[in-house]
Amino acid sequence: GIDVRWVEHPKEVEPQSDDVVHLFNLNRCPDWADLPERTAAVGARLLITPLFHPTHDYHRRGRWGWGRLAARLVRDSDRFDSLRWWGASPRARAKQVLPLATQVLLSHPEEGRLIAEWLAASDVVDKLEPVHWPVIPVGIPERVVPVAGEADTADIPLPWSDFVLCVGRIEPL
């Protein structure tokens, strides 16, 4: 069977060669510590679901209070975000860990382009074969869900008896 474990900190994980390690949220990849490198070192599979959302617009216009004032002083969103990790840049860390991934599971077709734009390095995305960057849409396919307003959401007939619904984001990209 499959042993699925949730851990509080990546240091708690000791990957074995037949393991699959699945990491989420590329924007917070410094939280992963050295788990991607340890996974690659033992030959285990590393899956990354980026759930990527560019933060530069939020950094410029969405922060409030002290965060807004600090954002005016630190203009670059990556530099600002790196303050959370004592100077570890999420962008630089993403450039290190993406090439280690067995697969990067994108939630929409544009996500790879957005990541390449954020990294300012399309070569990181381009050097990986498309098979390593499949698109697995988050949520229920549009063909299953009626047009908004046509039916109560509680009455949506689903073609599956068992499923996991993962909402990656609720705002448009």
mmCIF file of C-alpha atoms in Angstrom:
data_model
loop_
_atom_site.group_PDB
_atom_site.id
_atom_site.type_symbol
_atom_site.label_atom_id
_atom_site.label_comp_id
_atom_site.label_asym_id
_atom_site.label_seq_id
_atom_site.Cartn_x
_atom_site.Cartn_y
_atom_site.Cartn_z
ATOM 1 C CA GLY A 1 0.000 0.000 0.000
ATOM 2 C CA ILE A 2 0.852 3.638 -0.091
ATOM 3 C CA ASP A 3 2.137 5.264 3.073
ATOM 4 C CA VAL A 4 1.126 8.940 3.028
ATOM 5 C CA ARG A 5 2.720 11.029 5.742
ATOM 6 C CA TRP A 6 2.263 14.655 6.722
ATOM 7 C CA VAL A 7 5.265 16.173 8.447
ATOM 8 C CA GLU A 8 5.668 19.494 10.192
ATOM 9 C CA HIS A 9 9.222 20.077 8.999
ATOM 10 C CA PRO A 10 11.166 18.734 5.996
ATOM 11 C CA LYS A 11 14.038 17.702 8.282
ATOM 12 C CA GLU A 12 11.705 14.965 9.625
ATOM 13 C CA VAL A 13 11.675 13.221 6.223
ATOM 14 C CA GLU A 14 14.322 10.640 5.381
ATOM 15 C CA PRO A 15 13.556 9.695 1.766
ATOM 16 C CA GLN A 16 14.253 6.165 0.557
ATOM 17 C CA SER A 17 14.978 5.248 -3.054
ATOM 18 C CA ASP A 18 11.454 3.943 -3.707
ATOM 19 C CA ASP A 19 9.693 6.973 -2.178
ATOM 20 C CA VAL A 20 7.761 9.718 -3.936
ATOM 21 C CA VAL A 21 8.177 13.097 -2.254
ATOM 22 C CA HIS A 22 5.521 15.638 -3.265
ATOM 23 C CA LEU A 23 6.168 19.296 -2.432
ATOM 24 C CA PHE A 24 3.709 22.182 -2.852
ATOM 25 C CA ASN A 25 3.843 25.970 -3.223
ATOM 26 C CA LEU A 26 6.906 27.100 -5.159
ATOM 27 C CA ASN A 27 6.576 30.616 -3.712
ATOM 28 C CA ARG A 28 7.535 29.159 -0.326
ATOM 29 C CA CYS A 29 10.249 26.744 -1.514
ATOM 30 C CA PRO A 30 12.796 27.953 1.098
ATOM 31 C CA ASP A 31 10.528 26.164 3.614
ATOM 32 C CA TRP A 32 11.518 22.873 1.967
ATOM 33 C CA ALA A 33 15.052 23.158 3.372
ATOM 34 C CA ASP A 34 17.349 20.545 1.799
ATOM 35 C CA LEU A 35 14.607 17.941 1.212
ATOM 36 C CA PRO A 36 14.749 18.257 -2.618
ATOM 37 C CA GLU A 37 18.514 17.585 -2.614
ATOM 38 C CA ARG A 38 18.193 14.667 -0.182
ATOM 39 C CA THR A 39 15.373 13.215 -2.291
ATOM 40 C CA ALA A 40 17.464 13.420 -5.469
ATOM 41 C CA ALA A 41 20.539 12.015 -3.697
ATOM 42 C CA VAL A 42 18.789 8.728 -2.832
ATOM 43 C CA GLY A 43 17.144 8.438 -6.263
ATOM 44 C CA ALA A 44 13.578 8.950 -5.005
ATOM 45 C CA ARG A 45 10.978 10.670 -7.195
ATOM 46 C CA LEU A 46 10.408 14.359 -6.504
ATOM 47 C CA LEU A 47 7.085 15.872 -7.583
ATOM 48 C CA ILE A 48 6.502 19.603 -7.287
ATOM 49 C CA THR A 49 3.051 21.177 -7.537
ATOM 50 C CA PRO A 50 3.929 24.874 -7.769
ATOM 51 C CA LEU A 51 0.467 26.385 -7.131
ATOM 52 C CA PHE A 52 2.405 29.384 -8.354
ATOM 53 C CA HIS A 53 1.108 32.902 -8.128
ATOM 54 C CA PRO A 54 3.305 35.874 -9.057
ATOM 55 C CA THR A 55 3.508 38.197 -6.062
ATOM 56 C CA HIS A 56 4.877 41.356 -7.712
ATOM 57 C CA ASP A 57 1.430 42.962 -8.223
ATOM 58 C CA TYR A 58 0.386 42.138 -4.673
ATOM 59 C CA HIS A 59 3.709 43.494 -3.429
ATOM 60 C CA ARG A 60 3.136 46.817 -5.208
ATOM 61 C CA ARG A 61 -0.582 47.296 -4.563
ATOM 62 C CA GLY A 62 -1.972 44.756 -2.103
ATOM 63 C CA ARG A 63 -0.029 45.220 1.102
ATOM 64 C CA TRP A 64 -1.480 47.311 3.934
ATOM 65 C CA GLY A 65 -0.189 48.959 7.081
ATOM 66 C CA TRP A 66 3.443 48.332 8.001
ATOM 67 C CA GLY A 67 3.782 45.855 5.133
ATOM 68 C CA ARG A 68 2.867 48.546 2.629
ATOM 69 C CA LEU A 69 5.415 50.940 4.114
ATOM 70 C CA ALA A 70 8.102 48.239 4.072
ATOM 71 C CA ALA A 71 7.216 47.387 0.447
ATOM 72 C CA ARG A 72 7.916 51.004 -0.518
ATOM 73 C CA LEU A 73 11.379 50.677 0.980
ATOM 74 C CA VAL A 74 12.103 47.232 -0.495
ATOM 75 C CA ARG A 75 10.768 47.473 -4.057
ATOM 76 C CA ASP A 76 11.704 43.994 -5.312
ATOM 77 C CA SER A 77 9.090 41.433 -4.207
ATOM 78 C CA ASP A 78 11.614 38.550 -4.116
ATOM 79 C CA ARG A 79 13.981 40.528 -1.915
ATOM 80 C CA PHE A 80 11.051 41.500 0.317
ATOM 81 C CA ASP A 81 9.874 37.865 0.541
ATOM 82 C CA SER A 82 13.422 36.701 1.325
ATOM 83 C CA LEU A 83 13.279 38.662 4.591
ATOM 84 C CA ARG A 84 10.905 35.939 5.846
ATOM 85 C CA TRP A 85 13.664 33.339 5.354
ATOM 86 C CA TRP A 86 16.567 35.376 6.735
ATOM 87 C CA GLY A 87 17.782 36.356 3.278
ATOM 88 C CA ALA A 88 17.049 33.114 1.395
ATOM 89 C CA SER A 89 15.589 34.155 -1.956
ATOM 90 C CA PRO A 90 12.541 32.148 -3.071
ATOM 91 C CA ARG A 91 13.481 32.882 -6.705
ATOM 92 C CA ALA A 92 17.076 31.647 -6.335
ATOM 93 C CA ARG A 93 15.901 28.573 -4.411
ATOM 94 C CA ALA A 94 13.323 27.740 -7.084
ATOM 95 C CA LYS A 95 16.098 27.812 -9.716
ATOM 96 C CA GLN A 96 17.959 25.232 -7.634
ATOM 97 C CA VAL A 97 15.094 22.838 -6.909
ATOM 98 C CA LEU A 98 13.126 22.790 -10.185
ATOM 99 C CA PRO A 99 15.852 20.911 -12.108
ATOM 100 C CA LEU A 100 15.837 18.237 -9.362
ATOM 101 C CA ALA A 101 12.138 17.459 -9.894
ATOM 102 C CA THR A 102 11.055 14.267 -11.599
ATOM 103 C CA GLN A 103 7.892 16.147 -12.583
ATOM 104 C CA VAL A 104 6.444 19.605 -12.050
ATOM 105 C CA LEU A 105 2.655 19.298 -11.977
ATOM 106 C CA LEU A 106 1.208 22.512 -13.381
ATOM 107 C CA SER A 107 -2.365 23.512 -12.544
ATOM 108 C CA HIS A 108 -2.940 25.423 -15.798
ATOM 109 C CA PRO A 109 -1.127 25.837 -19.135
ATOM 110 C CA GLU A 110 0.196 29.331 -18.366
ATOM 111 C CA GLU A 111 1.792 28.367 -15.055
ATOM 112 C CA GLY A 112 5.075 27.268 -16.674
ATOM 113 C CA ARG A 113 5.350 30.588 -18.509
ATOM 114 C CA LEU A 114 4.603 32.530 -15.310
ATOM 115 C CA ILE A 115 7.289 30.578 -13.453
ATOM 116 C CA ALA A 116 9.839 31.184 -16.227
ATOM 117 C CA GLU A 117 8.975 34.890 -16.200
ATOM 118 C CA TRP A 118 9.332 35.043 -12.404
ATOM 119 C CA LEU A 119 12.674 33.261 -12.562
ATOM 120 C CA ALA A 120 13.797 35.477 -15.456
ATOM 121 C CA ALA A 121 15.223 32.231 -16.771
ATOM 122 C CA SER A 122 13.175 30.425 -19.352
ATOM 123 C CA ASP A 123 16.113 28.023 -19.720
ATOM 124 C CA VAL A 124 15.138 26.401 -16.405
ATOM 125 C CA VAL A 125 11.720 25.563 -17.863
ATOM 126 C CA ASP A 126 12.878 25.003 -21.460
ATOM 127 C CA LYS A 127 15.602 22.480 -20.640
ATOM 128 C CA LEU A 128 13.058 20.140 -19.068
ATOM 129 C CA GLU A 129 11.058 18.053 -21.501
ATOM 130 C CA PRO A 130 7.302 18.802 -21.663
ATOM 131 C CA VAL A 131 6.539 15.359 -20.246
ATOM 132 C CA HIS A 132 8.119 16.578 -17.012
ATOM 133 C CA TRP A 133 5.710 19.554 -16.849
ATOM 134 C CA PRO A 134 2.211 18.045 -17.343
ATOM 135 C CA VAL A 135 -0.884 20.166 -16.736
ATOM 136 C CA ILE A 136 -3.248 18.700 -14.142
ATOM 137 C CA PRO A 137 -6.085 21.189 -13.697
ATOM 138 C CA VAL A 138 -7.059 22.024 -10.145
ATOM 139 C CA GLY A 139 -10.721 21.440 -9.324
ATOM 140 C CA ILE A 140 -13.637 20.002 -11.259
ATOM 141 C CA PRO A 141 -13.560 20.092 -15.088
ATOM 142 C CA GLU A 142 -15.826 22.745 -16.628
ATOM 143 C CA ARG A 143 -17.724 20.075 -18.584
ATOM 144 C CA VAL A 144 -18.937 18.614 -15.269
ATOM 145 C CA VAL A 145 -19.974 21.884 -13.620
ATOM 146 C CA PRO A 146 -23.058 23.723 -14.905
ATOM 147 C CA VAL A 147 -22.735 27.402 -15.792
ATOM 148 C CA ALA A 148 -22.882 29.551 -12.649
ATOM 149 C CA GLY A 149 -26.439 30.447 -11.743
ATOM 150 C CA GLU A 150 -28.008 27.524 -13.632
ATOM 151 C CA ALA A 151 -27.945 25.078 -10.728
ATOM 152 C CA ASP A 152 -27.433 24.989 -7.004
ATOM 153 C CA THR A 153 -23.876 23.796 -6.312
ATOM 154 C CA ALA A 154 -25.160 21.147 -3.891
ATOM 155 C CA ASP A 155 -26.949 19.470 -6.817
ATOM 156 C CA ILE A 156 -23.952 19.155 -9.147
ATOM 157 C CA PRO A 157 -23.797 15.508 -10.273
ATOM 158 C CA LEU A 158 -20.219 14.249 -10.051
ATOM 159 C CA PRO A 159 -19.068 11.264 -12.095
ATOM 160 C CA TRP A 160 -16.879 9.973 -9.251
ATOM 161 C CA SER A 161 -17.802 8.284 -6.008
ATOM 162 C CA ASP A 162 -14.463 9.057 -4.347
ATOM 163 C CA PHE A 163 -12.341 12.096 -5.096
ATOM 164 C CA VAL A 164 -10.134 14.735 -3.526
ATOM 165 C CA LEU A 165 -10.878 18.361 -4.372
ATOM 166 C CA CYS A 166 -7.836 20.619 -4.088
ATOM 167 C CA VAL A 167 -8.537 24.320 -4.508
ATOM 168 C CA GLY A 168 -5.250 25.876 -5.511
ATOM 169 C CA ARG A 169 -6.490 29.421 -5.893
ATOM 170 C CA ILE A 170 -9.789 31.221 -5.983
ATOM 171 C CA GLU A 171 -8.849 34.384 -7.855
ATOM 172 C CA PRO A 172 -8.329 34.701 -11.611
ATOM 173 C CA LEU A 173 -4.799 34.791 -12.971
#
